[in-house]
Amino acid sequence: MPQIVVLTGAGISAESGVPTFRDADGLWEGHRVEDVATPEGFERDRATVQRFYDERRAALATVEPNAAHRALAELEETLGTGLLVVTQNIDDLHERAGSRNVIHMHGELLKALCRSCGVASPWSGTLLDEPACPGCGAHELRPDVVWFGEVPYEMDRIADALSEASTFVSIGTSGAVYPAAGFVQHARRHGARTLELNLEPSEGSHFFHESRQGRAGDLVPLWAREVLWT
Ligand code: BJW
């Protein structure tokens, strides 16, 4: 079981050039959440949703992990399975920085989920053109991401890790979306020390023992060094 559980959100990828959701110029600007991030929105207008994710998948090829992703990967080199990264992000920047112990609770942009056979396949191309599922051949692929009203991935494993952790750190997330926004209270109830690293105080800042404000690319390497020195 990990001693340290790190929750990451869009803010950790912001310095790589991946837009956040709720900041000015964020992903929701120009899009209604209910149109592009709900199963109902997908049923209403598949093309708009597929295009939204196709564009983000293509943009992923143009960005690189930043100092915050790299600091977490370096920490894992020392702590091994003692560090678990639970990310709300659907990009692959943690993995590209070298992290291996990662849970993508809101899914992955580089996977397509077949609504017919339920299999998730690696996917780097587009979905707007309604390609066939590599497993069953049905033309029923959607992005393998978790929309509002759907259940995030690996909740049991995350709950167990939060219950056992001695430290919980939340990085670059607004704390506006559940169940991730409730992780700090879960971890605290079970005795963890809790720390927030964010550009500004999040909606749930008051739940943390400590909250530090700044850019993830500055704060995360500093915190990682503290862990290694103590
Ligand atoms: C920086 C920075 C820098 C910027 N350095 N920091 C009423 C009450 C409570 C809950 C509900 C409710 N009504 C409905 C619900 C449930 C609902 C919910 O939470 N709704 C809210 C609107 C209230 N949740 C769900 O439906 C979830 N499912 C669920 O609850 O199932 C039930 C269940 C749960 C558990 C067990 C059993 C059953 C599903 C939620 C799915 C969310 N999906 C999305 C889209 C994913 C695909 C995609 O990427 O398109 O996930 S929405 C979007 O928000 C995305 C993100 O992962 C998520 C969180 O956003 P995040 O990462 O926090 O980004 P921002 O932009 O909000 O914040 C960025 C932060 O970074 C800011 O604070 C910046 O300041 C900071 N920052 N630059 C450091 N350089």
mmCIF file of C-alpha atoms and ligand atoms in Angstrom:
data_model
loop_
_atom_site.group_PDB
_atom_site.id
_atom_site.type_symbol
_atom_site.label_atom_id
_atom_site.label_comp_id
_atom_site.label_asym_id
_atom_site.label_seq_id
_atom_site.Cartn_x
_atom_site.Cartn_y
_atom_site.Cartn_z
ATOM 1 C CA MET A 1 0.000 0.000 0.000
ATOM 2 C CA PRO A 2 1.326 3.498 -0.832
ATOM 3 C CA GLN A 3 2.390 5.810 2.004
ATOM 4 C CA ILE A 4 1.863 8.853 -0.188
ATOM 5 C CA VAL A 5 -1.183 9.381 -2.400
ATOM 6 C CA VAL A 6 -0.976 12.302 -4.822
ATOM 7 C CA LEU A 7 -4.108 13.564 -6.572
ATOM 8 C CA THR A 8 -3.438 15.618 -9.698
ATOM 9 C CA GLY A 9 -5.729 17.829 -11.777
ATOM 10 C CA ALA A 10 -5.541 19.987 -14.863
ATOM 11 C CA GLY A 11 -3.284 22.557 -13.130
ATOM 12 C CA ILE A 12 -0.298 20.165 -13.180
ATOM 13 C CA SER A 13 -0.414 20.033 -16.989
ATOM 14 C CA ALA A 14 -1.087 23.765 -17.467
ATOM 15 C CA GLU A 15 2.609 24.666 -17.743
ATOM 16 C CA SER A 16 2.939 22.020 -20.473
ATOM 17 C CA GLY A 17 0.375 23.971 -22.501
ATOM 18 C CA VAL A 18 -2.660 21.754 -21.808
ATOM 19 C CA PRO A 19 -5.644 24.017 -21.017
ATOM 20 C CA THR A 20 -7.401 23.642 -17.658
ATOM 21 C CA PHE A 21 -11.210 23.506 -17.462
ATOM 22 C CA ARG A 22 -12.412 26.322 -15.253
ATOM 23 C CA ASP A 23 -9.730 29.016 -15.625
ATOM 24 C CA ALA A 24 -10.133 31.894 -18.101
ATOM 25 C CA ASP A 25 -9.387 30.478 -21.582
ATOM 26 C CA GLY A 26 -10.083 27.047 -20.106
ATOM 27 C CA LEU A 27 -11.636 24.139 -22.004
ATOM 28 C CA TRP A 28 -15.151 24.974 -20.870
ATOM 29 C CA GLU A 29 -14.928 28.409 -22.425
ATOM 30 C CA GLY A 30 -16.840 28.139 -25.679
ATOM 31 C CA HIS A 31 -18.342 24.788 -24.621
ATOM 32 C CA ARG A 32 -21.238 23.953 -22.339
ATOM 33 C CA VAL A 33 -20.157 21.208 -19.918
ATOM 34 C CA GLU A 34 -23.440 19.401 -20.420
ATOM 35 C CA ASP A 35 -22.818 19.321 -24.205
ATOM 36 C CA VAL A 36 -19.313 17.819 -24.203
ATOM 37 C CA ALA A 37 -18.900 16.059 -20.839
ATOM 38 C CA THR A 38 -22.104 14.106 -20.261
ATOM 39 C CA PRO A 39 -23.479 10.896 -21.814
ATOM 40 C CA GLU A 40 -26.635 12.875 -22.695
ATOM 41 C CA GLY A 41 -24.568 15.443 -24.621
ATOM 42 C CA PHE A 42 -22.932 12.585 -26.558
ATOM 43 C CA GLU A 43 -26.328 11.091 -27.450
ATOM 44 C CA ARG A 44 -27.581 14.508 -28.631
ATOM 45 C CA ASP A 45 -24.593 15.449 -30.796
ATOM 46 C CA ARG A 46 -21.899 12.831 -31.227
ATOM 47 C CA ALA A 47 -19.972 14.812 -33.847
ATOM 48 C CA THR A 48 -19.394 17.814 -31.559
ATOM 49 C CA VAL A 49 -18.183 15.590 -28.708
ATOM 50 C CA GLN A 50 -15.947 13.433 -30.940
ATOM 51 C CA ARG A 51 -14.444 16.586 -32.486
ATOM 52 C CA PHE A 52 -13.806 18.097 -28.999
ATOM 53 C CA TYR A 53 -11.826 15.006 -27.937
ATOM 54 C CA ASP A 54 -10.193 14.425 -31.361
ATOM 55 C CA GLU A 55 -8.745 17.943 -31.183
ATOM 56 C CA ARG A 56 -7.465 17.406 -27.631
ATOM 57 C CA ARG A 57 -5.948 14.018 -28.625
ATOM 58 C CA ALA A 58 -4.124 15.636 -31.561
ATOM 59 C CA ALA A 59 -2.892 18.491 -29.332
ATOM 60 C CA LEU A 60 -1.385 15.954 -26.918
ATOM 61 C CA ALA A 61 1.281 15.127 -29.504
ATOM 62 C CA THR A 62 2.520 18.738 -29.339
ATOM 63 C CA VAL A 63 3.110 18.980 -25.553
ATOM 64 C CA GLU A 64 5.713 17.604 -23.149
ATOM 65 C CA PRO A 65 5.764 16.776 -19.413
ATOM 66 C CA ASN A 66 6.941 19.641 -17.188
ATOM 67 C CA ALA A 67 9.025 19.903 -14.010
ATOM 68 C CA ALA A 68 6.072 18.870 -11.807
ATOM 69 C CA HIS A 69 5.423 15.626 -13.725
ATOM 70 C CA ARG A 70 9.154 14.873 -13.696
ATOM 71 C CA ALA A 71 9.484 15.505 -9.951
ATOM 72 C CA LEU A 72 6.726 12.966 -9.216
ATOM 73 C CA ALA A 73 8.350 10.410 -11.520
ATOM 74 C CA GLU A 74 11.718 10.937 -9.781
ATOM 75 C CA LEU A 75 10.059 10.526 -6.382
ATOM 76 C CA GLU A 76 8.605 7.206 -7.546
ATOM 77 C CA GLU A 77 12.125 6.064 -8.488
ATOM 78 C CA THR A 78 13.001 6.256 -4.768
ATOM 79 C CA LEU A 79 9.667 5.361 -3.137
ATOM 80 C CA GLY A 80 8.507 2.746 -5.668
ATOM 81 C CA THR A 81 4.986 1.572 -4.864
ATOM 82 C CA GLY A 82 5.102 3.797 -1.758
ATOM 83 C CA LEU A 83 3.859 6.576 -4.060
ATOM 84 C CA LEU A 84 0.554 6.396 -5.922
ATOM 85 C CA VAL A 85 -0.508 9.103 -8.369
ATOM 86 C CA VAL A 86 -4.264 9.323 -8.860
ATOM 87 C CA THR A 87 -4.875 11.676 -11.754
ATOM 88 C CA GLN A 88 -8.092 13.264 -12.953
ATOM 89 C CA ASN A 89 -6.257 14.134 -16.157
ATOM 90 C CA ILE A 90 -6.802 12.191 -19.341
ATOM 91 C CA ASP A 91 -3.429 13.185 -20.830
ATOM 92 C CA ASP A 92 -0.432 10.820 -20.661
ATOM 93 C CA LEU A 93 2.098 13.314 -19.274
ATOM 94 C CA HIS A 94 2.688 11.442 -15.985
ATOM 95 C CA GLU A 95 3.579 8.277 -17.918
ATOM 96 C CA ARG A 96 5.761 10.175 -20.392
ATOM 97 C CA ALA A 97 7.667 11.698 -17.450
ATOM 98 C CA GLY A 98 8.306 8.147 -16.166
ATOM 99 C CA SER A 99 5.594 7.540 -13.535
ATOM 100 C CA ARG A 100 4.313 3.966 -13.539
ATOM 101 C CA ASN A 101 2.063 3.769 -10.478
ATOM 102 C CA VAL A 102 -0.739 5.937 -11.917
ATOM 103 C CA ILE A 103 -4.523 5.610 -11.804
ATOM 104 C CA HIS A 104 -6.474 7.579 -14.435
ATOM 105 C CA MET A 105 -9.730 7.946 -12.534
ATOM 106 C CA HIS A 106 -11.373 9.978 -15.349
ATOM 107 C CA GLY A 107 -10.056 7.756 -18.151
ATOM 108 C CA GLU A 108 -7.497 8.285 -20.899
ATOM 109 C CA LEU A 109 -7.556 10.312 -24.094
ATOM 110 C CA LEU A 110 -5.383 7.696 -25.813
ATOM 111 C CA LYS A 111 -7.983 4.951 -25.428
ATOM 112 C CA ALA A 112 -11.311 4.383 -27.186
ATOM 113 C CA LEU A 113 -14.154 2.555 -25.465
ATOM 114 C CA CYS A 114 -16.493 0.376 -27.500
ATOM 115 C CA ARG A 115 -20.127 0.911 -26.508
ATOM 116 C CA SER A 116 -20.946 -2.465 -28.051
ATOM 117 C CA CYS A 117 -18.390 -4.900 -26.534
ATOM 118 C CA GLY A 118 -17.162 -2.707 -23.642
ATOM 119 C CA VAL A 119 -13.467 -3.148 -24.512
ATOM 120 C CA ALA A 120 -11.096 -0.163 -24.264
ATOM 121 C CA SER A 121 -8.441 -0.116 -27.013
ATOM 122 C CA PRO A 122 -5.332 2.045 -27.370
ATOM 123 C CA TRP A 123 -6.257 4.920 -29.726
ATOM 124 C CA SER A 124 -4.161 7.714 -31.214
ATOM 125 C CA GLY A 125 -6.295 8.625 -34.237
ATOM 126 C CA THR A 126 -9.678 10.274 -34.638
ATOM 127 C CA LEU A 127 -13.148 9.013 -33.697
ATOM 128 C CA LEU A 128 -15.276 11.539 -35.624
ATOM 129 C CA ASP A 129 -15.047 9.283 -38.701
ATOM 130 C CA GLU A 130 -16.673 6.436 -36.692
ATOM 131 C CA PRO A 131 -13.970 3.782 -37.143
ATOM 132 C CA ALA A 132 -14.557 0.112 -36.277
ATOM 133 C CA CYS A 133 -13.729 -1.307 -32.850
ATOM 134 C CA PRO A 134 -10.504 -3.400 -33.149
ATOM 135 C CA GLY A 135 -12.144 -6.038 -30.910
ATOM 136 C CA CYS A 136 -15.659 -6.584 -32.311
ATOM 137 C CA GLY A 137 -15.876 -4.471 -35.468
ATOM 138 C CA ALA A 138 -18.840 -2.362 -34.282
ATOM 139 C CA HIS A 139 -18.769 1.339 -35.173
ATOM 140 C CA GLU A 140 -19.605 2.365 -31.621
ATOM 141 C CA LEU A 141 -16.387 3.877 -30.290
ATOM 142 C CA ARG A 142 -16.372 6.799 -27.822
ATOM 143 C CA PRO A 143 -13.502 8.416 -25.915
ATOM 144 C CA ASP A 144 -12.603 6.297 -22.871
ATOM 145 C CA VAL A 145 -13.240 9.180 -20.477
ATOM 146 C CA VAL A 146 -15.541 9.584 -17.465
ATOM 147 C CA TRP A 147 -18.311 12.111 -17.958
ATOM 148 C CA PHE A 148 -20.611 13.642 -15.337
ATOM 149 C CA GLY A 149 -23.037 11.023 -14.069
ATOM 150 C CA GLU A 150 -20.627 8.145 -14.802
ATOM 151 C CA VAL A 151 -18.622 6.290 -12.164
ATOM 152 C CA PRO A 152 -14.875 7.062 -12.110
ATOM 153 C CA TYR A 153 -12.408 4.193 -12.577
ATOM 154 C CA GLU A 154 -10.775 2.139 -9.787
ATOM 155 C CA MET A 155 -12.708 3.746 -6.917
ATOM 156 C CA ASP A 156 -12.183 0.730 -4.603
ATOM 157 C CA ARG A 157 -8.413 0.770 -5.108
ATOM 158 C CA ILE A 158 -8.330 4.531 -4.551
ATOM 159 C CA ALA A 159 -10.415 4.305 -1.366
ATOM 160 C CA ASP A 160 -8.102 1.605 0.043
ATOM 161 C CA ALA A 161 -5.018 3.690 -0.768
ATOM 162 C CA LEU A 162 -6.521 6.830 0.839
ATOM 163 C CA SER A 163 -7.367 4.861 3.965
ATOM 164 C CA GLU A 164 -3.788 3.579 4.336
ATOM 165 C CA ALA A 165 -1.843 6.711 3.287
ATOM 166 C CA SER A 166 0.169 8.732 5.790
ATOM 167 C CA THR A 167 0.303 11.702 3.382
ATOM 168 C CA PHE A 168 -2.208 12.993 0.847
ATOM 169 C CA VAL A 169 -1.188 15.736 -1.576
ATOM 170 C CA SER A 170 -3.542 17.464 -4.012
ATOM 171 C CA ILE A 171 -1.917 19.262 -6.965
ATOM 172 C CA GLY A 172 -3.518 21.619 -9.493
ATOM 173 C CA THR A 173 -7.192 20.874 -9.018
ATOM 174 C CA SER A 174 -10.051 23.279 -8.290
ATOM 175 C CA GLY A 175 -11.816 20.822 -5.974
ATOM 176 C CA ALA A 176 -15.054 21.414 -7.895
ATOM 177 C CA VAL A 177 -15.692 17.826 -8.986
ATOM 178 C CA TYR A 178 -16.616 14.831 -6.833
ATOM 179 C CA PRO A 179 -15.634 12.211 -5.822
ATOM 180 C CA ALA A 180 -12.046 13.550 -6.198
ATOM 181 C CA ALA A 181 -12.920 16.699 -4.207
ATOM 182 C CA GLY A 182 -13.792 14.473 -1.228
ATOM 183 C CA PHE A 183 -10.495 12.555 -1.140
ATOM 184 C CA VAL A 184 -8.902 15.028 1.292
ATOM 185 C CA GLN A 185 -11.615 14.411 3.885
ATOM 186 C CA HIS A 186 -11.389 10.638 3.392
ATOM 187 C CA ALA A 187 -7.609 10.652 3.839
ATOM 188 C CA ARG A 188 -7.798 12.982 6.870
ATOM 189 C CA ARG A 189 -10.432 10.835 8.583
ATOM 190 C CA HIS A 190 -7.979 7.939 8.310
ATOM 191 C CA GLY A 191 -5.085 9.915 9.805
ATOM 192 C CA ALA A 192 -3.191 11.263 6.794
ATOM 193 C CA ARG A 193 -1.362 14.581 6.790
ATOM 194 C CA THR A 194 -2.898 16.602 3.930
ATOM 195 C CA LEU A 195 -1.271 19.207 1.693
ATOM 196 C CA GLU A 196 -2.594 21.265 -1.203
ATOM 197 C CA LEU A 197 -0.310 22.676 -3.954
ATOM 198 C CA ASN A 198 -2.281 24.973 -6.256
ATOM 199 C CA LEU A 199 -2.060 28.305 -8.029
ATOM 200 C CA GLU A 200 -4.803 29.636 -5.755
ATOM 201 C CA PRO A 201 -6.757 28.231 -2.802
ATOM 202 C CA SER A 202 -9.172 25.586 -4.140
ATOM 203 C CA GLU A 203 -12.833 25.306 -3.138
ATOM 204 C CA GLY A 204 -11.838 22.786 -0.463
ATOM 205 C CA SER A 205 -8.643 24.490 0.756
ATOM 206 C CA HIS A 206 -9.911 24.671 4.327
ATOM 207 C CA PHE A 207 -10.009 20.862 4.511
ATOM 208 C CA PHE A 208 -6.205 20.612 4.189
ATOM 209 C CA HIS A 209 -3.694 20.829 7.034
ATOM 210 C CA GLU A 210 -1.560 23.019 4.775
ATOM 211 C CA SER A 211 -2.109 24.865 1.514
ATOM 212 C CA ARG A 212 0.701 26.345 -0.597
ATOM 213 C CA GLN A 213 0.042 28.669 -3.515
ATOM 214 C CA GLY A 214 2.155 28.828 -6.655
ATOM 215 C CA ARG A 215 2.898 27.120 -9.944
ATOM 216 C CA ALA A 216 3.064 23.338 -9.883
ATOM 217 C CA GLY A 217 6.367 23.466 -11.774
ATOM 218 C CA ASP A 218 7.888 25.338 -8.805
ATOM 219 C CA LEU A 219 6.028 23.820 -5.845
ATOM 220 C CA VAL A 220 6.106 20.119 -6.724
ATOM 221 C CA PRO A 221 9.914 19.780 -7.131
ATOM 222 C CA LEU A 222 10.374 21.653 -3.815
ATOM 223 C CA TRP A 223 7.923 19.378 -2.008
ATOM 224 C CA ALA A 224 9.489 16.248 -3.572
ATOM 225 C CA ARG A 225 12.902 17.352 -2.253
ATOM 226 C CA GLU A 226 11.411 17.811 1.221
ATOM 227 C CA VAL A 227 10.094 14.230 1.125
ATOM 228 C CA LEU A 228 13.479 12.854 0.106
ATOM 229 C CA TRP A 229 15.362 14.833 2.771
ATOM 230 C CA THR A 230 13.125 13.935 5.722
HETATM 231 C C1 BJW B 1 -2.656 25.517 -11.376
HETATM 232 C C2 BJW B 1 -1.841 25.943 -12.429
HETATM 233 C C3 BJW B 1 -0.445 25.774 -12.275
HETATM 234 C C4 BJW B 1 -3.905 26.355 -12.961
HETATM 235 N N1 BJW B 1 0.037 25.216 -11.169
HETATM 236 N N2 BJW B 1 -2.156 24.991 -10.282
HETATM 237 C C5 BJW B 1 -23.646 17.760 -6.064
HETATM 238 C C6 BJW B 1 -22.758 17.611 -5.000
HETATM 239 C C7 BJW B 1 -21.704 16.709 -5.069
HETATM 240 C C8 BJW B 1 -21.512 15.937 -6.206
HETATM 241 C C9 BJW B 1 -22.393 16.078 -7.250
HETATM 242 C C10 BJW B 1 -23.443 16.976 -7.181
HETATM 243 N N3 BJW B 1 -24.131 16.909 -8.350
HETATM 244 C C11 BJW B 1 -23.521 16.009 -9.149
HETATM 245 C C12 BJW B 1 -22.462 15.499 -8.494
HETATM 246 C C13 BJW B 1 -21.482 14.500 -8.989
HETATM 247 C C14 BJW B 1 -20.607 15.041 -10.107
HETATM 248 C C15 BJW B 1 -19.981 16.364 -9.663
HETATM 249 O O1 BJW B 1 -18.961 16.417 -9.030
HETATM 250 N N4 BJW B 1 -20.564 17.480 -10.092
HETATM 251 C C16 BJW B 1 -20.048 18.797 -9.709
HETATM 252 C C17 BJW B 1 -20.319 19.771 -10.825
HETATM 253 C C18 BJW B 1 -20.672 19.206 -8.376
HETATM 254 N N5 BJW B 1 -19.576 14.039 -10.310
HETATM 255 C C19 BJW B 1 -19.755 13.029 -11.142
HETATM 256 O O2 BJW B 1 -20.747 12.914 -11.834
HETATM 257 C C20 BJW B 1 -18.659 11.980 -11.147
HETATM 258 N N6 BJW B 1 -19.216 10.689 -10.954
HETATM 259 C C21 BJW B 1 -19.804 10.356 -9.804
HETATM 260 O O3 BJW B 1 -19.903 11.112 -8.853
HETATM 261 O O4 BJW B 1 -20.252 9.049 -9.794
HETATM 262 C C22 BJW B 1 -20.901 8.578 -8.604
HETATM 263 C C23 BJW B 1 -19.995 7.649 -7.847
HETATM 264 C C24 BJW B 1 -18.756 8.104 -7.423
HETATM 265 C C25 BJW B 1 -17.921 7.259 -6.716
HETATM 266 C C26 BJW B 1 -18.326 5.968 -6.412
HETATM 267 C C27 BJW B 1 -19.561 5.530 -6.844
HETATM 268 C C28 BJW B 1 -20.397 6.385 -7.565
HETATM 269 C C29 BJW B 1 -17.929 11.978 -12.488
HETATM 270 C C30 BJW B 1 -17.127 13.220 -12.703
HETATM 271 C C31 BJW B 1 -16.487 13.199 -14.085
HETATM 272 C C32 BJW B 1 -15.714 14.466 -14.367
HETATM 273 N N7 BJW B 1 -15.293 14.450 -15.731
HETATM 274 C C33 BJW B 1 -14.465 15.532 -16.228
HETATM 275 C C34 BJW B 1 -14.270 15.331 -17.756
HETATM 276 C C35 BJW B 1 -13.298 14.157 -18.009
HETATM 277 C C36 BJW B 1 -12.928 14.033 -19.441
HETATM 278 C C37 BJW B 1 -12.238 15.282 -19.953
HETATM 279 O O5 BJW B 1 -11.086 15.584 -19.567
HETATM 280 O O6 BJW B 1 -12.849 15.960 -20.794
HETATM 281 O O7 BJW B 1 -13.176 15.531 -15.574
HETATM 282 S S1 BJW B 1 -15.086 17.176 -15.876
HETATM 283 C C38 BJW B 1 -13.505 17.926 -15.611
HETATM 284 O O8 BJW B 1 -13.370 18.373 -14.245
HETATM 285 C C39 BJW B 1 -12.481 16.786 -15.804
HETATM 286 C C40 BJW B 1 -11.496 17.066 -14.697
HETATM 287 O O9 BJW B 1 -10.763 15.888 -14.400
HETATM 288 C C41 BJW B 1 -12.385 17.534 -13.578
HETATM 289 C C42 BJW B 1 -11.684 18.328 -12.505
HETATM 290 O O10 BJW B 1 -11.124 19.507 -13.043
HETATM 291 P P1 BJW B 1 -9.724 20.025 -12.488
HETATM 292 O O11 BJW B 1 -8.656 19.072 -12.863
HETATM 293 O O12 BJW B 1 -9.852 20.353 -11.059
HETATM 294 O O13 BJW B 1 -9.500 21.346 -13.387
HETATM 295 P P2 BJW B 1 -9.985 22.841 -13.100
HETATM 296 O O14 BJW B 1 -9.831 23.585 -14.363
HETATM 297 O O15 BJW B 1 -11.307 22.877 -12.462
HETATM 298 O O16 BJW B 1 -8.935 23.386 -12.031
HETATM 299 C C43 BJW B 1 -7.569 23.599 -12.332
HETATM 300 C C44 BJW B 1 -6.879 24.150 -11.097
HETATM 301 O O17 BJW B 1 -5.498 24.240 -11.371
HETATM 302 C C45 BJW B 1 -7.363 25.560 -10.696
HETATM 303 O O18 BJW B 1 -7.623 25.594 -9.297
HETATM 304 C C46 BJW B 1 -6.174 26.451 -11.060
HETATM 305 O O19 BJW B 1 -6.016 27.539 -10.170
HETATM 306 C C47 BJW B 1 -5.024 25.500 -10.926
HETATM 307 N N8 BJW B 1 -3.857 25.832 -11.769
HETATM 308 N N9 BJW B 1 -2.547 26.503 -13.430
HETATM 309 C C48 BJW B 1 -0.765 24.861 -10.195
HETATM 310 N N10 BJW B 1 0.490 26.200 -13.256
#
